[in-house]
Tab-separated table of C-alpha atoms in Angstrom:
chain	number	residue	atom	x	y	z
R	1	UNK	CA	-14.815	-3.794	19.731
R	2	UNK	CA	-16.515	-2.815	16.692
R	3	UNK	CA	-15.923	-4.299	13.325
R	4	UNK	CA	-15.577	-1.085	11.620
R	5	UNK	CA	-13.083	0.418	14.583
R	6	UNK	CA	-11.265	-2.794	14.247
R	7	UNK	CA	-10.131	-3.121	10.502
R	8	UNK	CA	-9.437	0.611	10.983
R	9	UNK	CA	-6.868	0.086	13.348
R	10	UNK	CA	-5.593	-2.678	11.657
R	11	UNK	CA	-5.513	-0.765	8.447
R	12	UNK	CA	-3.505	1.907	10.052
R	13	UNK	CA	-1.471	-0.830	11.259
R	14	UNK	CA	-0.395	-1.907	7.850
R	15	UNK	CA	-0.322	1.905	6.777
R	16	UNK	CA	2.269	2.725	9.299
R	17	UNK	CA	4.175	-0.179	7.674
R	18	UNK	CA	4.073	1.385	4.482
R	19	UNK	CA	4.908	4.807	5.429
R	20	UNK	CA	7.604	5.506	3.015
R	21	UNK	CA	8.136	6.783	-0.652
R	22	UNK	CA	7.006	4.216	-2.943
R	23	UNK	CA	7.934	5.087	-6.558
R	24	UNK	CA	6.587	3.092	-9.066
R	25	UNK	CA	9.203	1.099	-10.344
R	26	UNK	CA	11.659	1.596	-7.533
R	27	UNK	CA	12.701	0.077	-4.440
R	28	UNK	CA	9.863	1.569	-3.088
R	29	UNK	CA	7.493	0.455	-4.946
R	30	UNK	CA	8.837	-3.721	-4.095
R	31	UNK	CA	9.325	-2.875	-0.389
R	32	UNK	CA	5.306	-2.243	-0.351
R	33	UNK	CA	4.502	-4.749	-2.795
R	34	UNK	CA	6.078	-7.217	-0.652
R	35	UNK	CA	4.279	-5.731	3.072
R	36	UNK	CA	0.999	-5.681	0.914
R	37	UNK	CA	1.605	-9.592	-0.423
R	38	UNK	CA	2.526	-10.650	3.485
R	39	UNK	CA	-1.004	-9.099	4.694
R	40	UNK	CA	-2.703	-10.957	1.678
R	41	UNK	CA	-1.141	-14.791	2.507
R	42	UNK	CA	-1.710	-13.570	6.736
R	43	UNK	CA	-5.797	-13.320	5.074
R	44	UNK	CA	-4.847	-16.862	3.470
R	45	UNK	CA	-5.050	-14.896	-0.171
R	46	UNK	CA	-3.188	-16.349	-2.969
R	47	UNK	CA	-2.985	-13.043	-5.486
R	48	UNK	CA	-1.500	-12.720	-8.533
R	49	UNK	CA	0.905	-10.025	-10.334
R	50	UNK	CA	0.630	-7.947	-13.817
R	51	UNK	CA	3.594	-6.653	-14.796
R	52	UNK	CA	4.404	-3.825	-17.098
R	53	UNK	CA	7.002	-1.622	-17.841
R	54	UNK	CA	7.180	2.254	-17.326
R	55	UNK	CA	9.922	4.991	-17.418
R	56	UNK	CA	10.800	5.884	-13.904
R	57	UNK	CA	13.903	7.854	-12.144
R	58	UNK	CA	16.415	8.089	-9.450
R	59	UNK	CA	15.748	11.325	-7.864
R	60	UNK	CA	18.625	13.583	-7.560
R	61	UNK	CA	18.988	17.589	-6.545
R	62	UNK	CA	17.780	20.551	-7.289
R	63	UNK	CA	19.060	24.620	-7.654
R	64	UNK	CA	18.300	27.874	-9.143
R	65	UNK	CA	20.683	30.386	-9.356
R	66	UNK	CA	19.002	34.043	-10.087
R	67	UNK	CA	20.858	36.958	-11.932
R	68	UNK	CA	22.761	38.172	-8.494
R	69	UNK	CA	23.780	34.137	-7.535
R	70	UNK	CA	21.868	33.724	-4.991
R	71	UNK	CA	20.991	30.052	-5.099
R	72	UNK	CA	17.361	28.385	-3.987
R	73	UNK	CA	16.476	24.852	-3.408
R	74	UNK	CA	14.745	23.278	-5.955
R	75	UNK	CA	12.969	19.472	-7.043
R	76	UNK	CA	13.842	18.100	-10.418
R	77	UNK	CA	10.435	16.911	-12.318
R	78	UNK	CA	10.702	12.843	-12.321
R	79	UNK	CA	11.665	11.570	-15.476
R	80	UNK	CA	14.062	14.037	-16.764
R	81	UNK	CA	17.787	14.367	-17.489
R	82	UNK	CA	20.864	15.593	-15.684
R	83	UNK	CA	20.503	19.509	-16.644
R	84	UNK	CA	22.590	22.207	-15.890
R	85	UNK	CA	21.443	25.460	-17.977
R	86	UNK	CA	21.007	29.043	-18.129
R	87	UNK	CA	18.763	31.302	-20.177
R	88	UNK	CA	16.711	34.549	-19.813
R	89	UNK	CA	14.206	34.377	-17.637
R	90	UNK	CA	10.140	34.752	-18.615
R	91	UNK	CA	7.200	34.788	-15.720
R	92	UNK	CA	3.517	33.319	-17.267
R	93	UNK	CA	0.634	34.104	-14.498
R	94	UNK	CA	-1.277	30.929	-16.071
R	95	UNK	CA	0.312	27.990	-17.908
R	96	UNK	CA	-2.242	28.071	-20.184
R	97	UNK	CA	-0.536	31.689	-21.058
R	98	UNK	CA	1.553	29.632	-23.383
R	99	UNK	CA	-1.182	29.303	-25.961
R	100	UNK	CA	-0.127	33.852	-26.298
R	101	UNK	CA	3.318	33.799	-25.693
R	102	UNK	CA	5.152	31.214	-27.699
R	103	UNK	CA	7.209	33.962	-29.615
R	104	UNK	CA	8.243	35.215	-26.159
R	105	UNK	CA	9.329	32.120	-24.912
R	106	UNK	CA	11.106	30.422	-27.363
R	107	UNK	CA	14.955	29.629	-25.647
R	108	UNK	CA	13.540	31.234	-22.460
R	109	UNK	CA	13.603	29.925	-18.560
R	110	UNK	CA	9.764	30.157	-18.176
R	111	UNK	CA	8.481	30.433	-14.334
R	112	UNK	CA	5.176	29.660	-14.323
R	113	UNK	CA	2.760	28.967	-11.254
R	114	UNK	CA	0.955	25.954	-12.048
R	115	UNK	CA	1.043	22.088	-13.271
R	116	UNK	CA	2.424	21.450	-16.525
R	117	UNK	CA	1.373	18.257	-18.148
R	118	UNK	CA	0.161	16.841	-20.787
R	119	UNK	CA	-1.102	19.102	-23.764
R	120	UNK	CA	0.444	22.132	-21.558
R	121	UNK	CA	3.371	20.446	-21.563
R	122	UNK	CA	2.942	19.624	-25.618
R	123	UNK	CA	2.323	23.479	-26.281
R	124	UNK	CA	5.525	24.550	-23.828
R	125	UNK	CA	7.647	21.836	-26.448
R	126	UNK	CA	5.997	23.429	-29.566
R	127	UNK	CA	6.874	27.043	-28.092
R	128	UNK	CA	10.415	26.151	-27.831
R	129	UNK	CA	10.953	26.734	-24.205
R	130	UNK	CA	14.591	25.867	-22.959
R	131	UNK	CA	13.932	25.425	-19.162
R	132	UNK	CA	10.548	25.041	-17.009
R	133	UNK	CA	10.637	26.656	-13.077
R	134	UNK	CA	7.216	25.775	-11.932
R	135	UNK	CA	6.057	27.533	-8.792
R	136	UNK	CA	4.107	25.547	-6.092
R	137	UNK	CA	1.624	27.012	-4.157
R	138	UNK	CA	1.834	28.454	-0.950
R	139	UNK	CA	2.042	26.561	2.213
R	140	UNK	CA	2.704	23.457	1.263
R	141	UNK	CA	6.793	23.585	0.172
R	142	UNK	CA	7.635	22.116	-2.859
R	143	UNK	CA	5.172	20.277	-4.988
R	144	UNK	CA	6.220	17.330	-7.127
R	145	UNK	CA	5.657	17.203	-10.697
R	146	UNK	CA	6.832	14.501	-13.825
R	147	UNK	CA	6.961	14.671	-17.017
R	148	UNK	CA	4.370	12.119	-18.712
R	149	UNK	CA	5.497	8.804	-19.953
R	150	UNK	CA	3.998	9.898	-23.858
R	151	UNK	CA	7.011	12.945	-24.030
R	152	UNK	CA	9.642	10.440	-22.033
R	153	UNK	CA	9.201	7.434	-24.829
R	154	UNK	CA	9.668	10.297	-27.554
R	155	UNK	CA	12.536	11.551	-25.138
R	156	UNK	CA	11.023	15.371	-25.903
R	157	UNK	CA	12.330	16.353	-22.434
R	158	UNK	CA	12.416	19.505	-21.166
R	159	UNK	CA	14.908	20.309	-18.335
R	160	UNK	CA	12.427	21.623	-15.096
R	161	UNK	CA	12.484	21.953	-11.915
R	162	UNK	CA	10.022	22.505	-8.765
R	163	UNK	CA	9.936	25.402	-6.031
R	164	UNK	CA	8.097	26.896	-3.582
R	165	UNK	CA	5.965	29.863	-3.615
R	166	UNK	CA	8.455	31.562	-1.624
R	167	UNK	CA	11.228	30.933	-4.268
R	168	UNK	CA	8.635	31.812	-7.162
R	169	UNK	CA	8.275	35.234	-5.111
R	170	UNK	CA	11.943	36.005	-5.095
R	171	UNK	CA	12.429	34.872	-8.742
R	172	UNK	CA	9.708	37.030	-10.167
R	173	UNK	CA	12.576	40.254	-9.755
R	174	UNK	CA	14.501	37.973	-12.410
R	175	UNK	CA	11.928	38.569	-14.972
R	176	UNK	CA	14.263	39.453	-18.315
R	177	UNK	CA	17.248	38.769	-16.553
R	178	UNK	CA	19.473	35.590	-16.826
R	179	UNK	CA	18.687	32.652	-14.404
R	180	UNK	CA	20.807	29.137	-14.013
R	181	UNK	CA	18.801	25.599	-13.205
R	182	UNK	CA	20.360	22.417	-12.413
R	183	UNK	CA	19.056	18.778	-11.838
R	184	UNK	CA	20.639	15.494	-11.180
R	185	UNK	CA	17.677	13.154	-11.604
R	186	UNK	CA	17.586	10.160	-14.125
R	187	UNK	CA	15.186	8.194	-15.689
R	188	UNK	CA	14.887	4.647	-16.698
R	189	UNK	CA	13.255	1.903	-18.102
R	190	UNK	CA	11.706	-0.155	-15.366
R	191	UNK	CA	9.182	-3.187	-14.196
R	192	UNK	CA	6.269	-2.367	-11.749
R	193	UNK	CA	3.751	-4.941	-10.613
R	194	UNK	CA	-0.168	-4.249	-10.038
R	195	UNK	CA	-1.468	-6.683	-7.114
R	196	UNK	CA	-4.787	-8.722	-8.072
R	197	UNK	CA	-6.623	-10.925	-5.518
R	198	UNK	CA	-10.493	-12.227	-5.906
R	199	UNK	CA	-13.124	-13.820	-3.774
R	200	UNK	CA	-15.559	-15.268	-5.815
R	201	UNK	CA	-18.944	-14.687	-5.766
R	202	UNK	CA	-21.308	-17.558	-4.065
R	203	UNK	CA	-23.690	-17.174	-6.737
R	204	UNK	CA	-23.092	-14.671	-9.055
R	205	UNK	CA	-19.849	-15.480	-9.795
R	206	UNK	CA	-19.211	-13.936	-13.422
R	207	UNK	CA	-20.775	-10.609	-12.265
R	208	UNK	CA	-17.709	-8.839	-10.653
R	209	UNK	CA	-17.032	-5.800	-8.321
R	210	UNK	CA	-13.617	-4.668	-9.214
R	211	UNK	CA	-12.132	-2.171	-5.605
R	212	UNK	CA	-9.665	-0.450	-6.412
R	213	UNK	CA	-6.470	1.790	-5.186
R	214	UNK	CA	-2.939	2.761	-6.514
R	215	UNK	CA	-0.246	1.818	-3.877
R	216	UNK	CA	2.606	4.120	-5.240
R	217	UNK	CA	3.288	7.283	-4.296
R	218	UNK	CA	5.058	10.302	-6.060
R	219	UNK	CA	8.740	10.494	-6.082
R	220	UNK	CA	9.211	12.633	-2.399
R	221	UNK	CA	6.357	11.718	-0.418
R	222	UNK	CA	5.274	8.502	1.707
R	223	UNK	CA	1.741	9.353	0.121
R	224	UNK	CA	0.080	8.346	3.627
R	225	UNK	CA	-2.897	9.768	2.124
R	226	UNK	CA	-2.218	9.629	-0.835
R	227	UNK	CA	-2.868	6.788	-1.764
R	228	UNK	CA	-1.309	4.678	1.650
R	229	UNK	CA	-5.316	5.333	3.159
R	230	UNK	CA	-6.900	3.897	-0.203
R	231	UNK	CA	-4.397	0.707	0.194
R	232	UNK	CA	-4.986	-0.118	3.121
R	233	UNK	CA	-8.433	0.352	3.139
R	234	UNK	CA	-8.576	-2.447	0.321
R	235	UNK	CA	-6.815	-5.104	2.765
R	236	UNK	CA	-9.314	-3.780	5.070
R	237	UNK	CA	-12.301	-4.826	3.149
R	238	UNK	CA	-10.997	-7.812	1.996
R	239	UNK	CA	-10.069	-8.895	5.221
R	240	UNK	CA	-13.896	-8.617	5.919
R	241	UNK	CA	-15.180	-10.524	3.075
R	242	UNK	CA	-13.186	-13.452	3.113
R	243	UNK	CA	-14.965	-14.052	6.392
R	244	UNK	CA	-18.386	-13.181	5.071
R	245	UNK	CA	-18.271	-14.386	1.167
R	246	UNK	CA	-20.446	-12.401	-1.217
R	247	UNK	CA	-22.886	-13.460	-4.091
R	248	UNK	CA	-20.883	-11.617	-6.336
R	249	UNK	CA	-17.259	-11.546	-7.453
R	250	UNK	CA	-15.017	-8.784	-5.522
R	251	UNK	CA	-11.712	-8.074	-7.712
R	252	UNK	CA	-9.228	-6.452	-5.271
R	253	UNK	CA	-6.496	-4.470	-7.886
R	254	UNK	CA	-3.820	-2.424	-5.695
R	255	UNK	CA	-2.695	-0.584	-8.952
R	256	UNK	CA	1.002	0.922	-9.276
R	257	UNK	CA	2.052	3.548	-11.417
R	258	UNK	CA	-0.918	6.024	-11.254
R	259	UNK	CA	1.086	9.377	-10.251
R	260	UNK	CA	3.329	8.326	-13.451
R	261	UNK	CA	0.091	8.559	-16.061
R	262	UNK	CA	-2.359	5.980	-15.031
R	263	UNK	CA	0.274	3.444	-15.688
R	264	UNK	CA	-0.712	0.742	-14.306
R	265	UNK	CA	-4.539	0.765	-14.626
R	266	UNK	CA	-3.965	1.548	-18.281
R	267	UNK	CA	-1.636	-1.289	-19.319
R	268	UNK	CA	-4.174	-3.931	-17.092
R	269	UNK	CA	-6.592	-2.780	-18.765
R	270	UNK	CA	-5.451	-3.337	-21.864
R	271	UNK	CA	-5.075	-6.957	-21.238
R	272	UNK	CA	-8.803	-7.450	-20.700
R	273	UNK	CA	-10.893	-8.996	-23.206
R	274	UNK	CA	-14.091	-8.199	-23.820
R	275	UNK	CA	-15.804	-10.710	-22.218
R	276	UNK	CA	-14.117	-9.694	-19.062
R	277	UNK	CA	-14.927	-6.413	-19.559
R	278	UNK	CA	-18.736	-7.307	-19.814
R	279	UNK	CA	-18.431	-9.438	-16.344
R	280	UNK	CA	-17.363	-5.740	-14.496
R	281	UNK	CA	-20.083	-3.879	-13.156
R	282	UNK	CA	-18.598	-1.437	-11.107
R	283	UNK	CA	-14.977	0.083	-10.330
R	284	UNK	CA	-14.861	0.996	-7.197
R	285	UNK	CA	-11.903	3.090	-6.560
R	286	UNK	CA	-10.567	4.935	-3.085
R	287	UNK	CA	-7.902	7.820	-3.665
R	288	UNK	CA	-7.013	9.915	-0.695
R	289	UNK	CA	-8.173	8.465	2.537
R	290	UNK	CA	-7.044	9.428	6.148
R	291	UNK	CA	-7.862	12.627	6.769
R	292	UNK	CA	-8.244	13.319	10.875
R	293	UNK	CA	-9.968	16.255	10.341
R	294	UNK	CA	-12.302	16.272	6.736
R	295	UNK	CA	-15.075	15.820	5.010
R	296	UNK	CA	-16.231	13.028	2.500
R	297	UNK	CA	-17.012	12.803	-1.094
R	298	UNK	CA	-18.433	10.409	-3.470
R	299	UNK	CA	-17.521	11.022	-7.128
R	300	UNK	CA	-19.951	8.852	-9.680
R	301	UNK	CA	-18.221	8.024	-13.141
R	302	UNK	CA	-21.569	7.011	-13.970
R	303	UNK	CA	-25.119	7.401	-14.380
R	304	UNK	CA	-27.565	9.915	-12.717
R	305	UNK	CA	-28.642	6.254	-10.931
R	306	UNK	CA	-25.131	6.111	-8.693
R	307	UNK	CA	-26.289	9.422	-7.657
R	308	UNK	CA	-29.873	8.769	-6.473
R	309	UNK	CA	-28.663	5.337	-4.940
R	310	UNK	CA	-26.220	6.661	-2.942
R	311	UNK	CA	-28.735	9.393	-1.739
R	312	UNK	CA	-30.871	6.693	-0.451
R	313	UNK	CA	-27.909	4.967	1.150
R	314	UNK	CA	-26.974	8.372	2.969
R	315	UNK	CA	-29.897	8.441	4.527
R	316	UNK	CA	-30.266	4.922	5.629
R	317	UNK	CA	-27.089	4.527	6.943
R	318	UNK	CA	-26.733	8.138	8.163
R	319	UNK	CA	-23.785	8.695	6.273
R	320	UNK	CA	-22.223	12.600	5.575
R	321	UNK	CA	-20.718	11.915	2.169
R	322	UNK	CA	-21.231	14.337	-0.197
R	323	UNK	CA	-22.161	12.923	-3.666
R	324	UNK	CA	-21.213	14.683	-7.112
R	325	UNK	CA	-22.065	13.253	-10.757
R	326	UNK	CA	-18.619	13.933	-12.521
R	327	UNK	CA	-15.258	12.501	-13.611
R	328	UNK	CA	-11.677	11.596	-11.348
R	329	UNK	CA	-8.531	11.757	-12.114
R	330	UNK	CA	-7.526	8.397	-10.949
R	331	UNK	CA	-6.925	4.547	-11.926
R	332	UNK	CA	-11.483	4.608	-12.552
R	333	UNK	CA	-10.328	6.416	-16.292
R	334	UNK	CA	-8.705	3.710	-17.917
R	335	UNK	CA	-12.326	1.533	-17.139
R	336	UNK	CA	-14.070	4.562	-18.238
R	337	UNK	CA	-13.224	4.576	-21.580
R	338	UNK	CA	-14.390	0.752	-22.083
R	339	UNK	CA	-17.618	1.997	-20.809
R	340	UNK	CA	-17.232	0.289	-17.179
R	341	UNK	CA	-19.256	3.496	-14.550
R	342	UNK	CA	-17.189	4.032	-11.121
R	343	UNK	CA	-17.701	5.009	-7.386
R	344	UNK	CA	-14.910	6.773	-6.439
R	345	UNK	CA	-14.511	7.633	-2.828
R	346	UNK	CA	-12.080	9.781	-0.869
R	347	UNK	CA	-11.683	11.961	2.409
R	348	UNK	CA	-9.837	15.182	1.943
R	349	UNK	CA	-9.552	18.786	3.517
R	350	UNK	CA	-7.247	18.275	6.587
R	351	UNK	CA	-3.479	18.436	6.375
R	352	UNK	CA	-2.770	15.067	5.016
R	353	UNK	CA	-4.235	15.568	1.606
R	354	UNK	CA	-3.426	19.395	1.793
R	355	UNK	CA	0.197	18.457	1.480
R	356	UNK	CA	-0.275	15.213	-1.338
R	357	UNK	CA	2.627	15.563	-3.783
R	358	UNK	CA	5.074	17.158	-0.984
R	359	UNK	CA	7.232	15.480	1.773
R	360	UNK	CA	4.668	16.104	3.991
R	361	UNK	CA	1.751	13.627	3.100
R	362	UNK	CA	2.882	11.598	5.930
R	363	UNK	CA	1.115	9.577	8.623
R	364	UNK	CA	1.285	12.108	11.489
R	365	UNK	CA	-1.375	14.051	9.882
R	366	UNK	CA	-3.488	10.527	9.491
R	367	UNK	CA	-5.359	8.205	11.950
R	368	UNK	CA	-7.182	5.469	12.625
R	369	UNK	CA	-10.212	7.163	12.866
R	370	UNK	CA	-9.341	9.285	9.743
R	371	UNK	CA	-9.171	5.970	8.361
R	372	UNK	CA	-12.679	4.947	9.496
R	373	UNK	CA	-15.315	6.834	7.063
R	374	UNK	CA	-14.226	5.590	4.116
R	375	UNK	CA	-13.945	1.919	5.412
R	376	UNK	CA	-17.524	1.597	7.226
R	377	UNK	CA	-19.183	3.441	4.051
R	378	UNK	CA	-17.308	1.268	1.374
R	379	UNK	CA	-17.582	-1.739	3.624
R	380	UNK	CA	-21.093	-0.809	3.546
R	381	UNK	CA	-22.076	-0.108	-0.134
R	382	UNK	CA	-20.286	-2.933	-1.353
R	383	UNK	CA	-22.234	-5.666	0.871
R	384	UNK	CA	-25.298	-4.182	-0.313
R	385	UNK	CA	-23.739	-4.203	-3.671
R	386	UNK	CA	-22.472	-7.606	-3.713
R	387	UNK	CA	-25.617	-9.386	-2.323
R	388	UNK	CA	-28.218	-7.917	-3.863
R	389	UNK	CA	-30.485	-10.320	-6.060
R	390	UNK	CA	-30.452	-8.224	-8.725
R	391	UNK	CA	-27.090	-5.368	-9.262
R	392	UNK	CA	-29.355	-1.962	-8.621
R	393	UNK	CA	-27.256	0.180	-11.068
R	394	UNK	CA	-27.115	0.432	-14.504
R	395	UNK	CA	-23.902	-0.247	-16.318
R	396	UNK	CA	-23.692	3.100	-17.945
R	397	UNK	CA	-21.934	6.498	-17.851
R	398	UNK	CA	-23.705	9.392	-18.636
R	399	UNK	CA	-23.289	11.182	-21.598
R	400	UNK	CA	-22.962	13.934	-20.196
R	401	UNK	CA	-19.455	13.143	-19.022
R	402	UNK	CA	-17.904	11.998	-22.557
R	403	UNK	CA	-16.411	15.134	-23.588
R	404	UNK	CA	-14.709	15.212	-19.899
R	405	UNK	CA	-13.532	12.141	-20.338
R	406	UNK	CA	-11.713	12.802	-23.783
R	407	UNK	CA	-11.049	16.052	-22.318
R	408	UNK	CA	-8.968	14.519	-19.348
R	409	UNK	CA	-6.980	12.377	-21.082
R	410	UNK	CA	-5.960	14.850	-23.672
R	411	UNK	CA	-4.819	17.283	-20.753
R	412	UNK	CA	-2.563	14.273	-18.912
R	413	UNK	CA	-1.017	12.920	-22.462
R	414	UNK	CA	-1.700	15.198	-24.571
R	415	UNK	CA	-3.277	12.406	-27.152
R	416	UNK	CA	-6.728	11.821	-28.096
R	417	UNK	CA	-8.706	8.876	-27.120
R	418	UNK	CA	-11.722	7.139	-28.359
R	419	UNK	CA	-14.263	6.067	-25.829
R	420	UNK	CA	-15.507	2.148	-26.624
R	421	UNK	CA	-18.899	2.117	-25.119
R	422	UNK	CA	-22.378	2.707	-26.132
R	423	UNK	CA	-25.384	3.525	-23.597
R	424	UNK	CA	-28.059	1.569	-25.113
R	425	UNK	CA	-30.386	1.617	-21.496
């Protein structure tokens, strides 16, 4: 058998395993912790954890009643309140609408289609909105939303609620009139654990590859693809390179908490001095993976260099991923603002990352051979990566991407950061 088709079917192996909700924080969240630890002492791994604490939430029920009573299902946001409240009802088109309507919406119910977050979320608090009904879009049911760990430590919680495009439809007659929306979810303080294991490098052993993926899932879905694919892809690889040890250091992190905030890759982060940080070439990070049907992309955090390497690796290893200079939304941020560039690597388009966020990201719409582009190219990369006599790629991101950077975090927190890095060539 190939080696490739092998750790693919082993990887969907251990992502069947893992096919349930994994909330960070939760239950969840230590039933996969614990399948993830059992694969790493199976691969004769000792790892290690990093704990940190986040607000999380025990997800309850959802309903909006309209102005004639009829009654639609809706999905608290994670990490609110018990809510039960009625108000007059406002529709925005945009959620950036907010910026022109605060006078309108003060002590409304505003139904908006769109994700609130962050400095949306900040300018929905300053307007003085009583209730949020955000609509999801269509096809794909109900998608989940939370409210960002900044606004829950400041408890500046806003009672809102999730529905589909269908129920945004019939709501929009409601416009003016007075709606109801009730929620049962609660949050609290809790413990989640990122996952660290290393094989050091043969000869370069202070010069580290740090592979990445977040194991937890939002609060409704088994996240099969997102980010069950990226997890198991990481046992995948390191299954590989404990039998063939590289020159340099591979970091294996299996962060938690990323659909609360970046949670996780934030706090570790934070812990990392900056002679660690100097030893970390490259993040590379998978997010969404699994795909049967889709097509392949390679995001570079980084320098124009990623780009042109990768190029050349496309078309020695005959490889259809399509390559992009820009930033992601995912645990390769929290490195990017210490300067550290990232790979990031996904496979998206078919039904299992249409439906990320909703109850059905599961593993019907995912394979073993969904599983296989991503494994065989980052297999690939990071052998050439890891035993090469001298690391091809700069340690730099290009300027070009700072303002996105400060830009992205300010949109999920709604707080400005400082970026702590210097391209000096």
């Amino acid at each position: 058998m190939n080696p490739i088709t092998s750790l693919s079917k082993y990887s969907y192996k251990v992502l069947q395993a893992i096919n349930f909700v994994r909330l960070a924080g939760s239950e969840g969240e230590q039933k996969a912790r614990e399948i993830i630890l059992s694969e790493l002492k199976k691969l004769g791994v000792t790892p290690r954890l990093h704990k940190f604490q986040l607000w999380t939430f025990t997800l309850g029920d959802g309903l909006i009643i309209d102005s004639k009573e009829r009654k639609f299902k809706g999905i608290p946001f994670g990490n609110t309140q018990p809510f039960d409240i009625k108000g007059e009802l406002l529709y925005l088109d945009s959620p950036q609408d907010i910026e022109f309507q605060q006078a309108k919406a003060r002590n409304k119910i505003v139904l908006v289609y769109g994700g609130v977050r962050g400095k949306i979320y900040k300018n929905f608090l300053e307007a003085g909105v009583k209730g949020i009904i955000r609509v999801s879009p269509p096809g794909k049911g109900i998608t989940f939303s939370s409210i960002n760990q900044v606004f829950v430590e400041e408890n500046k919680i806003i009672p809102s609620i999730s529905c589909s495009y269908d129920t945004g439809m019939e709501l929009l007659v409601n416009t003016g009139k007075a709606v109801k929306i009730k929620g049962t979810t609660k949050t609290y303080k809790s413990e989640a654990y990122n996952i660290i294991a290393e094989i050091k490098g043969t000869e370069f052993k202070d010069e580290i590859i740090a592979i990445v993926a977040h194991y937890d899932s939002v609060g409704i879905s088994p996240g099969a693809s997102d980010n069950g694919g990226g997890s198991v892809t990481l046992l995948a690889l390191l299954r590989h390179f404990i039998k063939n040890p590289p020159l340099r250091t591979l970091r294996f992190i299996w962060f938690s908490g990323e659909e609360l905030g970046l949670v996780g890759s934030q706090a570790y982060v934070k812990t990392l001095k900056k002679n660690v940080l100097r030893k970390i070439l490259l993040v590379i990070n998978v997010d969404v993976s699994g795909d049967i049907l889709g097509m392949n992309r390679a995001i570079c955090l980084s320098d124009q260099d990623s780009k042109q390497y990768l190029d050349f690796f496309n078309k020695e290893t005959g490889s259809n991923f399509k390559i992009d200079v820009n930033i992601y939304s995912s645990d390769c941020m929290p490195f990017a603002l210490k300067g550290i560039p990232s790979i990031n690597l996904s496979r998206s388009g078919g039904k299992a990352s249409f439906f990320i966020h909703t109850h059905n990201d599961t593993i019907k719409f995912v394979s073993p051979s969904g599983l296989h582009p991503v494994i065989d190219y980052s297999l690939n990369l990071v052998t050439r990566l890891a035993n090469a006599k001298k690391f091809p790629l700069s340690r730099k991101i290009s300027p070009e991407l700072k303002n996105k950077i400060i830009d992205n975090f300010e949109n999920m927190q709604a707080k400005k950061v400082k970026l702590e890095w210097e391209n000096k060539g």
